[in-house]
Short mmCIF file of C-alpha atoms in Angstrom, two decimals:
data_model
loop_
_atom_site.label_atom_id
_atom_site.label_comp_id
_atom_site.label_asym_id
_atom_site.label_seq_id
_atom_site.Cartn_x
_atom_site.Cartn_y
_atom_site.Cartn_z
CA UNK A 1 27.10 0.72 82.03
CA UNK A 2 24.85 3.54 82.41
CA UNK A 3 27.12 5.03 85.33
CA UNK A 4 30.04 5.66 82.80
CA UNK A 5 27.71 8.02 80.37
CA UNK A 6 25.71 9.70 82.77
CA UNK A 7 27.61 10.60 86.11
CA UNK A 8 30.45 12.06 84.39
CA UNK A 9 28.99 14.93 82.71
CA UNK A 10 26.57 14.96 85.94
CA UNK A 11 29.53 15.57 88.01
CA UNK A 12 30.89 18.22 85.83
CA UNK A 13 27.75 20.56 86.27
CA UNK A 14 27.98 19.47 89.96
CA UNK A 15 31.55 21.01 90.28
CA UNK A 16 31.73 23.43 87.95
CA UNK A 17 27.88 25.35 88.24
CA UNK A 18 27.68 25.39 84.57
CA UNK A 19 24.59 23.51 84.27
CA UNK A 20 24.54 23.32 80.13
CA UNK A 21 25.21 21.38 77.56
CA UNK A 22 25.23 21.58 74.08
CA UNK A 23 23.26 20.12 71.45
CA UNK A 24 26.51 17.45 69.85
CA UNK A 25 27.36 16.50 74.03
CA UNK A 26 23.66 15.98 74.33
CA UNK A 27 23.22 13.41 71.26
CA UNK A 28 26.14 11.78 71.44
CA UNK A 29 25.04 10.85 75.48
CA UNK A 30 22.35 9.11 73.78
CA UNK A 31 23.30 7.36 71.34
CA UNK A 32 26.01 5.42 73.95
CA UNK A 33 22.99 5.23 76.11
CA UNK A 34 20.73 3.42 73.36
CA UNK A 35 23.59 1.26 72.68
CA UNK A 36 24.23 0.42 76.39
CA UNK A 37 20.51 0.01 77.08
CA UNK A 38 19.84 -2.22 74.53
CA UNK A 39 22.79 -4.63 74.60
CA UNK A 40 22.08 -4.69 78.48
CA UNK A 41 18.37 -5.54 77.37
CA UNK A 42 20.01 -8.17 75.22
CA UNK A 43 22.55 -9.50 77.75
CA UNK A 44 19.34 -10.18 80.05
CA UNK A 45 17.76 -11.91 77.22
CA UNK A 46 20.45 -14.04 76.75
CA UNK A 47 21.31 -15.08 80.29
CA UNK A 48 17.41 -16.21 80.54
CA UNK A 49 17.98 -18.59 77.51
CA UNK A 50 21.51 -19.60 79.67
CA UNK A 51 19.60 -20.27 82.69
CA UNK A 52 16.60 -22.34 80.57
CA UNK A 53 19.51 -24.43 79.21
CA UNK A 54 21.20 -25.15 82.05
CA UNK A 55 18.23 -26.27 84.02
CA UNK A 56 15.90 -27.58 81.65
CA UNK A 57 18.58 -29.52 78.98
CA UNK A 58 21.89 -29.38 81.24
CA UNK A 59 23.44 -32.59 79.79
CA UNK A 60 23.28 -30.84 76.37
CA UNK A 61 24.13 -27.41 77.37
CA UNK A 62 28.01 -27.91 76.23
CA UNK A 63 26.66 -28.95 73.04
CA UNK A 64 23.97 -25.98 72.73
CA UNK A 65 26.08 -22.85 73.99
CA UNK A 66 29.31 -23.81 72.56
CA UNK A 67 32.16 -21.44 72.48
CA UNK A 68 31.10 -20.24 68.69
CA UNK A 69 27.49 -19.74 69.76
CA UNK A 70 28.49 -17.33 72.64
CA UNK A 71 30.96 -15.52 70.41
CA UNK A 72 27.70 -14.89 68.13
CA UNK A 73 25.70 -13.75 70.76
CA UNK A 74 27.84 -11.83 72.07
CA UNK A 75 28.59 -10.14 68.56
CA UNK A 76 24.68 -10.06 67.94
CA UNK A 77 24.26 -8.17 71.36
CA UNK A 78 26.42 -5.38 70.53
CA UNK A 79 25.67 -4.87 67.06
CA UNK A 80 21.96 -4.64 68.16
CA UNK A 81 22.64 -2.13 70.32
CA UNK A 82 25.03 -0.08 67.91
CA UNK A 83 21.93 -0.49 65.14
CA UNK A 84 19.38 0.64 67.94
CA UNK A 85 21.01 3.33 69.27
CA UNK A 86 21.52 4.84 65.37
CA UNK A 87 18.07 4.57 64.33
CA UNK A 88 16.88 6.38 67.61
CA UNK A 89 19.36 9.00 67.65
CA UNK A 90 18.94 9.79 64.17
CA UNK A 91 14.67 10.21 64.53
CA UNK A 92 15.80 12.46 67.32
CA UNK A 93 17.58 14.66 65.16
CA UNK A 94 14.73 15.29 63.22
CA UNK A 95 12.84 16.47 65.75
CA UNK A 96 12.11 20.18 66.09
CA UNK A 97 12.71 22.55 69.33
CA UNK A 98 11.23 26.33 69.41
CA UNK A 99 11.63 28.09 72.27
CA UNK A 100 12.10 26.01 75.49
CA UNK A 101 15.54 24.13 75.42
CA UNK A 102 15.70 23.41 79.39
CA UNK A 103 15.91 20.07 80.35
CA UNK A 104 14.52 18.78 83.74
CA UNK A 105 16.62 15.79 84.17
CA UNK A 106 20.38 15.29 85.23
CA UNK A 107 21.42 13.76 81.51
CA UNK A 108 19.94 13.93 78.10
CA UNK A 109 17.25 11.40 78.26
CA UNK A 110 14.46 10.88 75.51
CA UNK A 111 11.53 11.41 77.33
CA UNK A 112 12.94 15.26 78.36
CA UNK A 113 13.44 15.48 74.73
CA UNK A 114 9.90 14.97 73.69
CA UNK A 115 8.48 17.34 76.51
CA UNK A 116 10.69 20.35 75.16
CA UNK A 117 9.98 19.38 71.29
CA UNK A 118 7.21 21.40 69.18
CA UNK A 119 7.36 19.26 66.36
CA UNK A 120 8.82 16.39 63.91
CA UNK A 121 8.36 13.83 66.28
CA UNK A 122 6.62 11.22 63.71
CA UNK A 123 9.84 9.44 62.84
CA UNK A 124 11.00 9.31 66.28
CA UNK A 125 7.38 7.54 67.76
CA UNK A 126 7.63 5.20 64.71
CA UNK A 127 11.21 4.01 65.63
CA UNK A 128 9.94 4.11 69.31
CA UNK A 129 7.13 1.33 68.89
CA UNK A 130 9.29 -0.61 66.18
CA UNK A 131 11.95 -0.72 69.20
CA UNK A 132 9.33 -1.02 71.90
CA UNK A 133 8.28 -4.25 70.12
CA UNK A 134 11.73 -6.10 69.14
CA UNK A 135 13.94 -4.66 72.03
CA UNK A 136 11.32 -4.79 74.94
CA UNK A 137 8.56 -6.65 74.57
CA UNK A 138 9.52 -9.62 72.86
CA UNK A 139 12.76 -10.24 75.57
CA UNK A 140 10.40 -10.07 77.74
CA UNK A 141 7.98 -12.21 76.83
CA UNK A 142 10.72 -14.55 75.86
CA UNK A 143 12.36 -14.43 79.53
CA UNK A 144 8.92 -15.11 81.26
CA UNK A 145 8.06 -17.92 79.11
CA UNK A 146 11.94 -19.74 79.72
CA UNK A 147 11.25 -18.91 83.75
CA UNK A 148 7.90 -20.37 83.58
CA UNK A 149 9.28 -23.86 81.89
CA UNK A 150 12.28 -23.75 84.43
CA UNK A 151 9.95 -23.34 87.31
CA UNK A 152 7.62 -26.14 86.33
CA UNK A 153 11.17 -28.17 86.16
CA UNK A 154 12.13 -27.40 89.05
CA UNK A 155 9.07 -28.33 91.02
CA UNK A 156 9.49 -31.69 89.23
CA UNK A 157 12.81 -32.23 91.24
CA UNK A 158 11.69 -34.88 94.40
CA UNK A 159 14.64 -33.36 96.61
CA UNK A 160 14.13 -30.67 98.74
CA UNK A 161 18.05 -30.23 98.41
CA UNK A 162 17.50 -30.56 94.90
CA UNK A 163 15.34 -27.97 94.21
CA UNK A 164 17.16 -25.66 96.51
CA UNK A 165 20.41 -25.46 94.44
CA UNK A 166 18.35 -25.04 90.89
CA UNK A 167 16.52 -22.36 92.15
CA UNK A 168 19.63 -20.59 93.23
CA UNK A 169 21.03 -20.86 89.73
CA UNK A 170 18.64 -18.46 88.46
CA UNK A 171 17.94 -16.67 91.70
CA UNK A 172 20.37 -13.75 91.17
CA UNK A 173 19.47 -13.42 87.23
CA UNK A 174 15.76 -12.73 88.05
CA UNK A 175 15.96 -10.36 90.96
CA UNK A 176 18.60 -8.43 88.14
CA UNK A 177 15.26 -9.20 85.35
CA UNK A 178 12.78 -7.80 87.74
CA UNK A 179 14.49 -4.98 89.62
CA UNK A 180 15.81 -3.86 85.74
CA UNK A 181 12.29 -4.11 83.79
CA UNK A 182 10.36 -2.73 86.61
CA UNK A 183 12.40 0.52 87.25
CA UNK A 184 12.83 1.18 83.70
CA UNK A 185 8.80 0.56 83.04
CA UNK A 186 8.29 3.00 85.85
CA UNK A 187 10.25 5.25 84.26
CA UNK A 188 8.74 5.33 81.14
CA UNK A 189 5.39 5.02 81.88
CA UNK A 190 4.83 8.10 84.54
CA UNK A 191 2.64 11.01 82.40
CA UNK A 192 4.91 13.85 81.26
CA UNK A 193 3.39 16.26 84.26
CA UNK A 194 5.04 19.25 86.61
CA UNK A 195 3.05 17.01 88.65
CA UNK A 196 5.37 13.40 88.76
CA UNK A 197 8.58 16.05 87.80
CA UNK A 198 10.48 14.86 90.71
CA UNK A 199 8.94 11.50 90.55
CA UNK A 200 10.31 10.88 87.46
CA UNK A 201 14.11 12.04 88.24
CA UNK A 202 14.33 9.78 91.50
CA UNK A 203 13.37 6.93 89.53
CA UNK A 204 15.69 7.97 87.13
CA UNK A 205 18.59 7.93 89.17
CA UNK A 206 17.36 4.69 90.68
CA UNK A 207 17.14 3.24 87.12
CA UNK A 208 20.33 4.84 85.39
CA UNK A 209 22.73 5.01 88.75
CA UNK A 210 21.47 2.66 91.55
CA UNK A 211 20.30 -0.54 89.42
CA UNK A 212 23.74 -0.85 87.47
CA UNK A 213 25.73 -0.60 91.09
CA UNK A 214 23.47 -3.49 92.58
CA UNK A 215 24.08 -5.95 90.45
CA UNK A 216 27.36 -7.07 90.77
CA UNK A 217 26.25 -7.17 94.57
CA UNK A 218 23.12 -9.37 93.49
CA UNK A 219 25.19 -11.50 91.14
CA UNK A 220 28.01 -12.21 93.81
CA UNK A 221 25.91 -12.93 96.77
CA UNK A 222 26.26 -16.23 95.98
CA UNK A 223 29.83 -16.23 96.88
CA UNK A 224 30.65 -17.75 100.50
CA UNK A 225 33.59 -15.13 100.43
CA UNK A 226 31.50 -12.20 100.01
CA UNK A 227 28.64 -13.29 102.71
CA UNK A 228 31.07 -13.93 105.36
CA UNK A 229 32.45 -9.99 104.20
CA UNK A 230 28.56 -8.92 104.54
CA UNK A 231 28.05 -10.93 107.88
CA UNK A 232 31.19 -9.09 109.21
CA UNK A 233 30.67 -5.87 108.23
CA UNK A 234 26.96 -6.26 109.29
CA UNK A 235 28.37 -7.34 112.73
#
């Protein structure tokens, strides 16, 4: 997850004071994050279409996500975000810097990159929409479209019971969907400004640290073993 790519090298400059790094450490932190952002992006996308076929067709969901499906997505996941993560790092290396090479942000992210640049950025912005459009936008559009058809199914259920245990089949995988698209949008979408400058690094924490820590929490609170834990320790 994002943790393992961006809290290291955080925690270096932390300890050490040396708050630089060079150009091949700064690259090579994106490209794993590209690949981990979009195969997360794709692992959301995914578990949507899981959750549609489980509630909407679940006596043919053995049949649909066999165990040779799953291997393919799972391969398909990956080597989208290996693919990804290329063409976006490579744009980025086109790019030209002049005179300012300081970075506000605790990791190499994009959008730092693009403030600091003077130039060659036409490649990058072209790969940028291309994987705004594929990686982003269509998921989503996909995901809101499968929770729309499992809602209306659901609300077809007559017991209250009924209804009750479908929704909670897809309860944890939406929180995850919303809490996941809307940090990352926030992100993203703040103007680059001195104004929103420490804005824009909360959120980034929030998106790149805090997110990837809640959701094992989100996807286990399901478990009767870890509410009584929570119920304890909550006193």
């Amino acid at each position: 997850c994002y943790i393992t790519i961006t809290v290291p090298k955080l925690l270096y400059i932390l300890l050490s004071g040396n708050n630089t790094i060079s150009f091949s450490q700064c690259f090579i932190q994106i490209y794993f994050f590209f690949i981990v952002a979009t195969s997360e992006n794709m692992v959301i996308f995914v578990m949507a279409y899981d959750r549609y076929v489980a509630i909407c067709h679940p006596f043919d969901y053995n049949r649909i996500l066999d165990r040779k499906i799953c291997i393919f997505l799972i391969l398909v996941t990956w080597i989208c975000g290996a693919v990804n993560s290329s063409l976006i790092t490579r744009s980025i290396l086109k790019m030209i810097f002049c005179s300012s090479f300081t970075i506000h942000q605790f990791f190499c992210d994009v959008k730092a990159l693009i403030n600091i640049s003077c130039g060659g950025t036409k490649m990058f912005y072209i790969v940028l929409y291309a994987n705004c459009l594929i990686f982003a936008l269509w998921p989503v559009m996909c995901n809101l479209i499968s929770y729309v058809k499992i809602i209306r199914v659901i609300l077809c259920i007559k017991t209250k019971d009924g209804r009750r245990k479908a929704f909670s089949t897809c309860s944890s995988h939406l929180i995850v969907m919303v809490i996941y698209y809307g940090s990352g949008i926030s992100v993203y979408m703040i103007p680059p400004s001195d104004r929103y400058e420490l804005l824009e690094q909360i959120l980034t924490v929030f998106y790149t640290t805090v997110v990837p820590m809640l959701n094992p929490l989100i996807y286990s609170i399901r478990n009767k073993e870890v509410k009584s834990s929570l119920w304890k320790t909550m006193g």
